[in-house]
Short mmCIF file of C-alpha atoms and ligand atoms in Angstrom, two decimals:
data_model
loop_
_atom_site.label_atom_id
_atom_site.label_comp_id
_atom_site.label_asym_id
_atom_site.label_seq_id
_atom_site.Cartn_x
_atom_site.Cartn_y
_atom_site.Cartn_z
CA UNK Y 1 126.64 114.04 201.86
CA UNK Y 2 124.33 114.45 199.07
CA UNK Y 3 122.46 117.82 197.69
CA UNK Y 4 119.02 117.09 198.84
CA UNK Y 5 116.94 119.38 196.61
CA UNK Y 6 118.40 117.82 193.01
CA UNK Y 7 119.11 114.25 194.43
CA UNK Y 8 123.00 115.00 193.85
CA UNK Y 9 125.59 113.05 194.80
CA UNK Y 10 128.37 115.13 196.55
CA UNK Y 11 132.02 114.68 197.08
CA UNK Y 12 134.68 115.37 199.91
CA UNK Y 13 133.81 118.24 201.82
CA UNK Y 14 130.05 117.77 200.67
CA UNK Y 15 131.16 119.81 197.62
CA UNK Y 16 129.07 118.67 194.52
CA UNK Y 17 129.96 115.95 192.15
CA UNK Y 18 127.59 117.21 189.19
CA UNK Y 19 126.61 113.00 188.99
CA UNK Y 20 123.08 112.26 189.19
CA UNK Y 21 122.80 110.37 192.83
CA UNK Y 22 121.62 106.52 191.61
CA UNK Y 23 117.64 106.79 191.81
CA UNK Y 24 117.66 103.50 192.69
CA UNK Y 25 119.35 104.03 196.03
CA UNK Y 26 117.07 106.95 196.99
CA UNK Y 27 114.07 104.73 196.59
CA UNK Y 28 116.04 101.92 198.63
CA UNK Y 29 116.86 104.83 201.48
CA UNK Y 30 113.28 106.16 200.91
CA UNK Y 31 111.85 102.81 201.89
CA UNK Y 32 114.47 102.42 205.24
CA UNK Y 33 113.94 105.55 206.26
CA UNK Y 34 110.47 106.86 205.97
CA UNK Y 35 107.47 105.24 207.61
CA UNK Y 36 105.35 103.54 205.28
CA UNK Y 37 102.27 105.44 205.50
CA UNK Y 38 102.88 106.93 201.54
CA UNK Y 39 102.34 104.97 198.75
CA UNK Y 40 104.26 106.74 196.51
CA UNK Y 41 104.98 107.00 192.70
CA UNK Y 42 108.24 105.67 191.73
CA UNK Y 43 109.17 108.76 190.42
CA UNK Y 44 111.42 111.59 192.60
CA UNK Y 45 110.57 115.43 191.33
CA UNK Y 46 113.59 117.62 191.36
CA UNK Y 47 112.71 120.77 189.75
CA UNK Y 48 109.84 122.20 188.31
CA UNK Y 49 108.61 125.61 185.91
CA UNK Y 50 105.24 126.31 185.16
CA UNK Y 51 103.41 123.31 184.41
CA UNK Y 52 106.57 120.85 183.83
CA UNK Y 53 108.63 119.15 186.35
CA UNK Y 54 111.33 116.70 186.19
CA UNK Y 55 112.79 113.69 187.84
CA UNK Y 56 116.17 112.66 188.76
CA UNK Y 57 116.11 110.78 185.39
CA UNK Y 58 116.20 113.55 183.48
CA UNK Y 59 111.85 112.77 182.58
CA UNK Y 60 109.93 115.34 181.64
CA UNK Y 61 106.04 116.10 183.48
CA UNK Y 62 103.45 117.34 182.42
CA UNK Y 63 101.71 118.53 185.81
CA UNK Y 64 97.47 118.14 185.49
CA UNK Y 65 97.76 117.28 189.76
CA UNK Y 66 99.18 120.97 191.35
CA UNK Y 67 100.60 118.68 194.23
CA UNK Y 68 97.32 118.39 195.28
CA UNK Y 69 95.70 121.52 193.65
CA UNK Y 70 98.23 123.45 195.85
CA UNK Y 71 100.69 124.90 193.31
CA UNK Y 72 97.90 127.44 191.62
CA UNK Y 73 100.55 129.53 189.83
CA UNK Y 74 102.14 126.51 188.92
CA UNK Y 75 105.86 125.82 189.69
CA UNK Y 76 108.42 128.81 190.47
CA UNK Y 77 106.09 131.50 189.56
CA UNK Y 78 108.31 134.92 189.44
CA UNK Y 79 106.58 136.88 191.78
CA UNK Y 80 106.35 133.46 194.51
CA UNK Y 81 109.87 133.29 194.14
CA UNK Y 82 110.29 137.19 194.60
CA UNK Y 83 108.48 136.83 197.10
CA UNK Y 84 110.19 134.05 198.93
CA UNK Y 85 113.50 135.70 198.43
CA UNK Y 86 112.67 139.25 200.22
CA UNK Y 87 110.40 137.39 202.60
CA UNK Y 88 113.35 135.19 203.45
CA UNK Y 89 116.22 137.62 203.29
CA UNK Y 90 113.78 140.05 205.96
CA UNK Y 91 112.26 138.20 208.94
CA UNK Y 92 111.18 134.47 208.96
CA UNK Y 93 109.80 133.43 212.11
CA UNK Y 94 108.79 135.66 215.72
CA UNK Y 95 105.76 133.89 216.92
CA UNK Y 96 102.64 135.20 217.60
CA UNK Y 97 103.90 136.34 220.88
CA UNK Y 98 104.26 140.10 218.81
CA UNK Y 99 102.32 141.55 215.47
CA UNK Y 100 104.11 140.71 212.29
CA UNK Y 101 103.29 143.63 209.16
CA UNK Y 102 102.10 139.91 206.59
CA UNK Y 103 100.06 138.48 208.88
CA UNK Y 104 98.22 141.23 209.24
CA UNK Y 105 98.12 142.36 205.47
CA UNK Y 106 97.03 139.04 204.70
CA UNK Y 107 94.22 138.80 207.54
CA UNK Y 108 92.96 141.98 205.75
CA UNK Y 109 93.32 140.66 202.25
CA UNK Y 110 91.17 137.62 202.63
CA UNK Y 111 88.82 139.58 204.56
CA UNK Y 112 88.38 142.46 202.03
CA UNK Y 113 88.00 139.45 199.37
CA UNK Y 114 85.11 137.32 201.20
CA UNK Y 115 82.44 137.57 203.48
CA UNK Y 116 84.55 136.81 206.35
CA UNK Y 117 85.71 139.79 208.90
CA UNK Y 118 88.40 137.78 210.90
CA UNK Y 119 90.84 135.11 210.20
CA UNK Y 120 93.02 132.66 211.87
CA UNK Y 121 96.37 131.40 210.16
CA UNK Y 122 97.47 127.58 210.44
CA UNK Y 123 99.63 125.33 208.64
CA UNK Y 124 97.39 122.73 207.05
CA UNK Y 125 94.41 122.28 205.84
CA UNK Y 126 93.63 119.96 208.97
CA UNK Y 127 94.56 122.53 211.17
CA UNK Y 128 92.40 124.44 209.39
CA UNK Y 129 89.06 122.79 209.83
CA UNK Y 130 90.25 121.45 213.07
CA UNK Y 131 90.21 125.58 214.39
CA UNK Y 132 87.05 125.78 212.43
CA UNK Y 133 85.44 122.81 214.79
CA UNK Y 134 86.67 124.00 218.10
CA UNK Y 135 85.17 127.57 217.05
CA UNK Y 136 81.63 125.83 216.58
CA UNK Y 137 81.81 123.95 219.46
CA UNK Y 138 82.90 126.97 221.68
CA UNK Y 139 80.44 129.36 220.10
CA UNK Y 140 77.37 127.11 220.26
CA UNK Y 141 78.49 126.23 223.83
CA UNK Y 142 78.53 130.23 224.81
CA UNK Y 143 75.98 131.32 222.67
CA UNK Y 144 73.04 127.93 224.00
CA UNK Y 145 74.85 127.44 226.99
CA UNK Y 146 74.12 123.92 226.13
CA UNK Y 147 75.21 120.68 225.47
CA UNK Y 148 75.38 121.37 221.75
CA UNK Y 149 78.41 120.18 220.41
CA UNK Y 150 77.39 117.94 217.52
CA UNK Y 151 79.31 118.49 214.15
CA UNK Y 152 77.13 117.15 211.03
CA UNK Y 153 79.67 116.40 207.98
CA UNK Y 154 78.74 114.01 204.69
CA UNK Y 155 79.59 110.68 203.35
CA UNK Y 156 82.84 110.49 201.09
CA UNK Y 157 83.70 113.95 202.39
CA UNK Y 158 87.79 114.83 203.18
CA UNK Y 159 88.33 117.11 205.70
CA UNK Y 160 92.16 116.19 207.13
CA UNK Y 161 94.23 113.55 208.81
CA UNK Y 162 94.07 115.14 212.74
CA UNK Y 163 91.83 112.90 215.14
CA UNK Y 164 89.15 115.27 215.03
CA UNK Y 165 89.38 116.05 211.33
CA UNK Y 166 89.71 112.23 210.32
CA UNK Y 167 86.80 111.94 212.14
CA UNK Y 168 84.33 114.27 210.53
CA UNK Y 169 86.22 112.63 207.36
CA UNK Y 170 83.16 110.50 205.96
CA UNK Y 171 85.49 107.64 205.07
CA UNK Y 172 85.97 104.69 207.22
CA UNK Y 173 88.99 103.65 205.51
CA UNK Y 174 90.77 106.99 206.96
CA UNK Y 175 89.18 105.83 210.69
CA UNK Y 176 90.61 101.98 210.72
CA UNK Y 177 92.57 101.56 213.58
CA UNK Y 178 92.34 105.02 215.18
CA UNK Y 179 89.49 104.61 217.37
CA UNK Y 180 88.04 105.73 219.32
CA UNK Y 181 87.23 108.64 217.04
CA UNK Y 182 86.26 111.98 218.52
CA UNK Y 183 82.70 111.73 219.61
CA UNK Y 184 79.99 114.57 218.57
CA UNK Y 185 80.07 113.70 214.69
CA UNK Y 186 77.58 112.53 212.58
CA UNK Y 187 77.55 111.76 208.71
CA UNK Y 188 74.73 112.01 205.97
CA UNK Y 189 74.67 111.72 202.11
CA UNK Y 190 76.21 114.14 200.35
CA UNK Y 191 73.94 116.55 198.15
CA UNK Y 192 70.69 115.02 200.26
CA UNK Y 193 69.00 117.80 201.62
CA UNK Y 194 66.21 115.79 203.09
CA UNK Y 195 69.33 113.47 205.07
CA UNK Y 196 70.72 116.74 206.26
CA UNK Y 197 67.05 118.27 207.67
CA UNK Y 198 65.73 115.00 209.47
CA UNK Y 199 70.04 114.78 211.20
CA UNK Y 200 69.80 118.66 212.54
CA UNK Y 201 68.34 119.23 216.12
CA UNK Y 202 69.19 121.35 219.08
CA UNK Y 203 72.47 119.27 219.49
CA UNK Y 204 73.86 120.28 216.00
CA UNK Y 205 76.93 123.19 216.35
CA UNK Y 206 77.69 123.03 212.85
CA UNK Y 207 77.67 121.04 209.38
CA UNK Y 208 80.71 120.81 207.70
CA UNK Y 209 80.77 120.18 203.95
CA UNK Y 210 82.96 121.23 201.09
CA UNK Y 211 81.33 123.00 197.90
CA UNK Y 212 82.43 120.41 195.66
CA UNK Y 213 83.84 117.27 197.07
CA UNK Y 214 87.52 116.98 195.87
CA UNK Y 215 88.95 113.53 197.23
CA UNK Y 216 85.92 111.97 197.51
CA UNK Y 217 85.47 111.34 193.66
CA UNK Y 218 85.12 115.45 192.22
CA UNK Y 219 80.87 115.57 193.23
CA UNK Y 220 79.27 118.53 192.59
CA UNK Y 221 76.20 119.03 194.55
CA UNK Y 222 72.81 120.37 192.95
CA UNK Y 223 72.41 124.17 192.70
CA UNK Y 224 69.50 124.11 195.35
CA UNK Y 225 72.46 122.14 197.97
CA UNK Y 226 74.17 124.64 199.31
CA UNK Y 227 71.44 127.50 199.58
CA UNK Y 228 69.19 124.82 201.26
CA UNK Y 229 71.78 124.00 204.08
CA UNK Y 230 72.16 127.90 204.44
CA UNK Y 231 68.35 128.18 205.42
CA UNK Y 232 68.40 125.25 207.82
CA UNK Y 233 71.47 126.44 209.60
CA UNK Y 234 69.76 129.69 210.19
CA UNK Y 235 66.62 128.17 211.06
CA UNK Y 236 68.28 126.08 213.77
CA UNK Y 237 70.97 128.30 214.95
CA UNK Y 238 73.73 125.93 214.06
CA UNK Y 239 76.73 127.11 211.69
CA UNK Y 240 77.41 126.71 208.02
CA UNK Y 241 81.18 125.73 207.75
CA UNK Y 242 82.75 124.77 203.93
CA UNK Y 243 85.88 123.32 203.49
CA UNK Y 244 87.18 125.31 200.50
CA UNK Y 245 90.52 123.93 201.15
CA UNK Y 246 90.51 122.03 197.60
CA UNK Y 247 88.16 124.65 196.00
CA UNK Y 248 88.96 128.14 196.88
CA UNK Y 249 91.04 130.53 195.46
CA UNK Y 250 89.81 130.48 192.26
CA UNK Y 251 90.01 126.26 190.87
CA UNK Y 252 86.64 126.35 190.44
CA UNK Y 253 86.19 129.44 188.62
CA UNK Y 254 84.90 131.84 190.79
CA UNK Y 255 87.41 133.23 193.90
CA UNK Y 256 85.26 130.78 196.20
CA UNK Y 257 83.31 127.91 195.24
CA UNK Y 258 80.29 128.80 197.21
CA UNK Y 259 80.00 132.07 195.10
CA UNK Y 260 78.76 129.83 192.70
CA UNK Y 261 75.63 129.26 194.82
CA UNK Y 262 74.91 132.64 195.81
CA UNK Y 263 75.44 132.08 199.65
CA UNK Y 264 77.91 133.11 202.23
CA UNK Y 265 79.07 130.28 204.88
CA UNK Y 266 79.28 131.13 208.55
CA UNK Y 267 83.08 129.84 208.90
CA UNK Y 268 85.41 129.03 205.47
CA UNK Y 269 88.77 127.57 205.69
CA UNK Y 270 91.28 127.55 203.43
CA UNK Y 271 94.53 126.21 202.72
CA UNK Y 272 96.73 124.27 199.98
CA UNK Y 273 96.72 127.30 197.11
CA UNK Y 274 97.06 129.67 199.75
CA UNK Y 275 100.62 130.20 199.43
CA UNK Y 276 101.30 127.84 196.31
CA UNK Y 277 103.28 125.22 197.98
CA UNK Y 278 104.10 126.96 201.47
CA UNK Y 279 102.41 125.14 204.19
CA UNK Y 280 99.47 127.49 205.59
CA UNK Y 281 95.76 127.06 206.42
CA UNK Y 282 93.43 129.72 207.01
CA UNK Y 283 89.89 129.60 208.96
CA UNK Y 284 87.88 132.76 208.31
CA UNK Y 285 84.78 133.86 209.97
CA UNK Y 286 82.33 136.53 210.51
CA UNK Y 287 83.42 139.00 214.11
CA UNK Y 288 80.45 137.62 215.68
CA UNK Y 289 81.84 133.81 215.38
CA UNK Y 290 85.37 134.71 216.00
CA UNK Y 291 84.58 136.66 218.89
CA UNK Y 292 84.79 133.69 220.84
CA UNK Y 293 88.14 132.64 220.29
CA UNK Y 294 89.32 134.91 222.91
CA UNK Y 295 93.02 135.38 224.30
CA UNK Y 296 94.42 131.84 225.14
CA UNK Y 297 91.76 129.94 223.62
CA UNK Y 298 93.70 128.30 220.49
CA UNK Y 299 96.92 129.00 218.82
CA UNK Y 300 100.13 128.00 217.13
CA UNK Y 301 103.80 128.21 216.93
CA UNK Y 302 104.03 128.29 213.46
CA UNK Y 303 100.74 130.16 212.24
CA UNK Y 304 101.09 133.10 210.14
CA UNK Y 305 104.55 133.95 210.36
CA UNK Y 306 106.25 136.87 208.92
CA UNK Y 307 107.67 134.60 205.85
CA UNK Y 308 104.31 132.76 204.92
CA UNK Y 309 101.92 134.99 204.95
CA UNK Y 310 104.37 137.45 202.69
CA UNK Y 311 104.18 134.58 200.26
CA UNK Y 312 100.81 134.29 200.40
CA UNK Y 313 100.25 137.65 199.81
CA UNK Y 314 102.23 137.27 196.76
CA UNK Y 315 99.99 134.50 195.60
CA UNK Y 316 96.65 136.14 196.24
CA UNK Y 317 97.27 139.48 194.86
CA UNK Y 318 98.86 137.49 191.80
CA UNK Y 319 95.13 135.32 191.48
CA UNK Y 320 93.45 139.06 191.93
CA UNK Y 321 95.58 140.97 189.39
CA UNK Y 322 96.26 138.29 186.87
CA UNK Y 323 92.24 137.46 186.91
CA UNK Y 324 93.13 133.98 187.49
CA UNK Y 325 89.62 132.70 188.60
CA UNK Y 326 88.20 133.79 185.16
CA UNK Y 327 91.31 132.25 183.54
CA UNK Y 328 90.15 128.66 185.80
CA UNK Y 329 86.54 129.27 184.20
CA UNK Y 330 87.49 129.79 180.63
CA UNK Y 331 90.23 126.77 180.41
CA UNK Y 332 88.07 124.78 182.45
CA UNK Y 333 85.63 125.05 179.80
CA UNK Y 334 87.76 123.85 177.49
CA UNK Y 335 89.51 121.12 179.48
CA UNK Y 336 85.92 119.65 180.40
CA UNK Y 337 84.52 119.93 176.95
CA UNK Y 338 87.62 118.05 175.99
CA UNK Y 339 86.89 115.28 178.36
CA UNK Y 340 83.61 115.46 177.42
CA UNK Y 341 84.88 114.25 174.14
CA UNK Y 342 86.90 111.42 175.38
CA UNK Y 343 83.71 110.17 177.07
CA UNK Y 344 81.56 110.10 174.36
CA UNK Y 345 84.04 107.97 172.74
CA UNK Y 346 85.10 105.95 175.51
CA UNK Y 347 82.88 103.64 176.75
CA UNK Y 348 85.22 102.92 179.83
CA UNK Y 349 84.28 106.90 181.19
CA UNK Y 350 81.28 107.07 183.11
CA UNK Y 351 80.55 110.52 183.72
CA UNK Y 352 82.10 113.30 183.40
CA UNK Y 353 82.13 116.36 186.73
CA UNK Y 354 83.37 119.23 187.91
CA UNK Y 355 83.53 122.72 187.75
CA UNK Y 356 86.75 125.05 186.79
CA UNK Y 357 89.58 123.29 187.08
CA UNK Y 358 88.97 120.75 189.25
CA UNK Y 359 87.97 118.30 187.06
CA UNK Y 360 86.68 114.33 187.25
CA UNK Y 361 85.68 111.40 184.98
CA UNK Y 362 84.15 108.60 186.46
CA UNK Y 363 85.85 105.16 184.89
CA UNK Y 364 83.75 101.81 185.22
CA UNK Y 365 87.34 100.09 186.34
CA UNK Y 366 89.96 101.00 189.43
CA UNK Y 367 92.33 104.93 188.20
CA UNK Y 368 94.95 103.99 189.49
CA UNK Y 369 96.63 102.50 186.75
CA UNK Y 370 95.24 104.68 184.42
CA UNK Y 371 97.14 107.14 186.71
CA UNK Y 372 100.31 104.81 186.41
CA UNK Y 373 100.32 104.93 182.34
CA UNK Y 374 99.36 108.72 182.20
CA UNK Y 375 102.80 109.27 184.13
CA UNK Y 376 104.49 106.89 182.39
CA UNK Y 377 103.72 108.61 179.25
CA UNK Y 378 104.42 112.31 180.53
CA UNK Y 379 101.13 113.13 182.56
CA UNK Y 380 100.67 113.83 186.33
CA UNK Y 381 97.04 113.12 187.33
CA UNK Y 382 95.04 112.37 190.67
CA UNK Y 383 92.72 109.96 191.18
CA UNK Y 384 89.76 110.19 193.89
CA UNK Y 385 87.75 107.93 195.34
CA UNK Y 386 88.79 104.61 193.34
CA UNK Y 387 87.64 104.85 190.16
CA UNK Y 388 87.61 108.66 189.36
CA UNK Y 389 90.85 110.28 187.51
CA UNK Y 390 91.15 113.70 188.72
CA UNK Y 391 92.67 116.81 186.53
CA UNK Y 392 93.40 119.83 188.85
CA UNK Y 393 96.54 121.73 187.07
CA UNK Y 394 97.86 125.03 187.98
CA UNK Y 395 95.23 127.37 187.28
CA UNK Y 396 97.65 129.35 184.65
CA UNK Y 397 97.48 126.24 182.23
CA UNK Y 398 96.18 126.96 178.92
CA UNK Y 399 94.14 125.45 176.05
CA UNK Y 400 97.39 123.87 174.17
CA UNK Y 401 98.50 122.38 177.65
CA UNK Y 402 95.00 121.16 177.79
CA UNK Y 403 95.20 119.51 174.57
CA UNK Y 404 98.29 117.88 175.23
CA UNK Y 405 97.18 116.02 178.36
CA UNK Y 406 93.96 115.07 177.12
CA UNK Y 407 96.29 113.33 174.26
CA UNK Y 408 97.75 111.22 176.81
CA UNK Y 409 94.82 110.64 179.10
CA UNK Y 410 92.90 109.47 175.94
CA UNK Y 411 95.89 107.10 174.66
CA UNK Y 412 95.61 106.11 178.43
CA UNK Y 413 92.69 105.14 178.32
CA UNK Y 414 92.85 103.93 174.34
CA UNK Y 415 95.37 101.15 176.07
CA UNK Y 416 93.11 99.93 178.95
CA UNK Y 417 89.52 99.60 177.17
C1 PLP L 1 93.52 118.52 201.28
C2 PLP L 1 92.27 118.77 202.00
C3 PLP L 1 92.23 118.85 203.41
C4 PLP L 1 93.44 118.58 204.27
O1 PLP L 1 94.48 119.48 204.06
P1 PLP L 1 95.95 119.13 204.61
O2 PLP L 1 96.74 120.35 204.28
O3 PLP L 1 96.41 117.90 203.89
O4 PLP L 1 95.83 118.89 206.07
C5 PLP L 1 91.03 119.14 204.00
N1 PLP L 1 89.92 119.35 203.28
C6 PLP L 1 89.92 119.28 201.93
C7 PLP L 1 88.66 119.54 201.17
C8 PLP L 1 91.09 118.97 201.25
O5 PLP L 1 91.08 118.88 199.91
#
């Protein structure tokens, strides 16, 4: 028996031994047991606080990757942790067979914080988008009473790992081997208006884009993007859906990334910050979209229960009062400038993008092992796409943290020039 949250070995009785558990054999049992679908770091976290977290070595992290830009508050933030305790010492779990007091708090939250009116709890970011596609196709079905089901999405876009998700995913490397792919998508260029206008017709339901691509390499589209794909959705009828899975909740420095652009989407979904680790999605839409949804159309076992939504309370009242979107824009500011620097100096750093705290600089060589020698030196970073590095910390890092990372990143770097 073995204490599965520090990697401890444990002795008769599965009482604890206080010895380490060899690494060695976890990665060994790791590799027998799992399927191989991960290729993981060979590095296993044990604990984390704030913006470090450790291994079963004993290393020391600093953490510029959020697991994913999930953990927003970073790790074991008091009031997440309050919150999981009374959330888990109260009522877990009753399906959504009855009302639960969170869910409903937190329907009203988000609500009363975007342009939405209704929402719709998940537990992914897949399941997210994958309720926000059946809602198009059921609303432009009722509302046309046509065959309009098509779903317009953009090259080197991430939208999930679901069939239907994977395929509005504009990356053939996610579709190898799982076809046939749902049918009813199409992809364009990213931030090409004219691509977008000449692919909508009375077939399109919905386009599906996120504000800022995250996985596929941290693009940012021009400022006239967004507002233009607002005016031909409501010149053909079809719906405006972003993925603010990656960017909302305040990374990018404003609560929502499409605040940015002055617009409002038609359907938003949300998900990995949501509850700072907890998995939960979120699709929110105006009544009028929603409407269709009706009793028995969709659902879940899990969705919204009693103990996630608490927590995710906890976390978006904690963004709200702490001012944590501001806090993204500021630090951003100086985390970009920062790279920035690093760039100028660096021949090997292409470009420099993002907005907030989610971050990207473009190398003229494969991240990955730029990645690989951040981590060995201390640093957690992403990469996307193949040859972009990706910094998206917990949004409550600050300049000094900043500093620190770009230290490594640049000695990084430094190394492989
Ligand atoms: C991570 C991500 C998803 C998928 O979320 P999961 O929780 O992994 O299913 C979808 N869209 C975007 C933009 C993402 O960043």
């Amino acid at each position: 028996m073995e204490d599965l949250r520090a990697g401890r070995a444990s002795g008769p009785g599965g009482a604890p031994t206080g010895k380490a558990m060899d690494t060695r054999t976890l990665f060994e049992w790791s590799a027998a047991y799992h399927m191989p679908n991960f290729s993981r770091a060979p590095i296993c976290l044990v604990r984390g606080d704030g913006l470090r977290v450790w291994d079963t070595e004993g290393r020391e992290y600093l953490d510029f990757g959020a697991g994913l830009a999930v953990t927003a508050l970073g790790h074991c933030h008091p009031r997440v942790t309050g919150a999981i305790r009374e959330a888990s010492a109260t009522l877990l779990h009753v399906s959504n067979l009855y009302h639960n007091v969170p869910q409903i708090h937190l329907a009203k939250l988000l609500c009363e914080h975007s342009f939405a009116e209704q929402a719709y709890f998940s537990n992914s970011g897949a399941e997210a988008n994958e309720t926000a596609l059946k809602l198009a196709r059921k609303y432009a079905r009722e509302r046309f009473a046509t065959d309009r089901y098509e779903i317009i999405a953009t090259h080197d876009s991430f939208h999930g790992r679901t069939l239907a998700t994977v395929t509005a995913t504009g990356q053939p490397k996610y579709h190898h081997g799982f076809e046939p792919l749902v049918p009813g998508f199409k992809h364009v260029p990213y931030n090409d208006l004219r691509a977008m206008e000449r692919a909508v017709d009375n077939r399109t339901a919905a386009i599906l884009v996120e504000p800022i691509q995250g996985e596929g390499g941290v693009h940012v589209p021009d400022d006239d993007y967004l507002p233009g794909l607002r005016k031909l959705c409501d010149a053909s009828g079809a719906l405006l859906i972003l993925d603010e899975i990656q960017t909302g909740l305040g990374r990018t420095g404003r609560l929502w990334a499409h605040q940015h652009a002055g617009i409002e989407p038609d359907i938003m979904t949300v998900a990995k910050a949501l509850a700072n680790g907890l998995p939960i999605g979120a699709t929110l839409a105006r009544r009028d979209v929603a409407s269709v949804l009706t009793p028995g159309t969709h659902g879940s076992t899990f969705g919204g229960n009693p103990f996630v939504t608490a927590v995710a309370i906890a976390c978006v009242t904690t963004l709200l009062d702490e001012k944590i979107p501001e806090r993204a824009a500021r630090v951003g500011r100086h985390l970009a400038e920062g790279l920035r620097r690093i760039a100028a100096a660096r021949p090997v750093v292409r470009a420099v993008r993002g907005r907030g705290l989610l971050l990207g600089a473009e190398l003229s060589r494969p991240a990955a092992p730029i990645v690989d020698a951040c981590r060995e030196q201390g640093l957690l970073i992403l990469s996307a796409g193949d040859k972009v590095v990706r910094l998206a910390p917990p949004l409550v890092v600050d300049e000094r943290l900043c500093d620190q990372a770009l230290a490594i990143l640049d000695g990084a770097l430094a190394k492989a020039a």
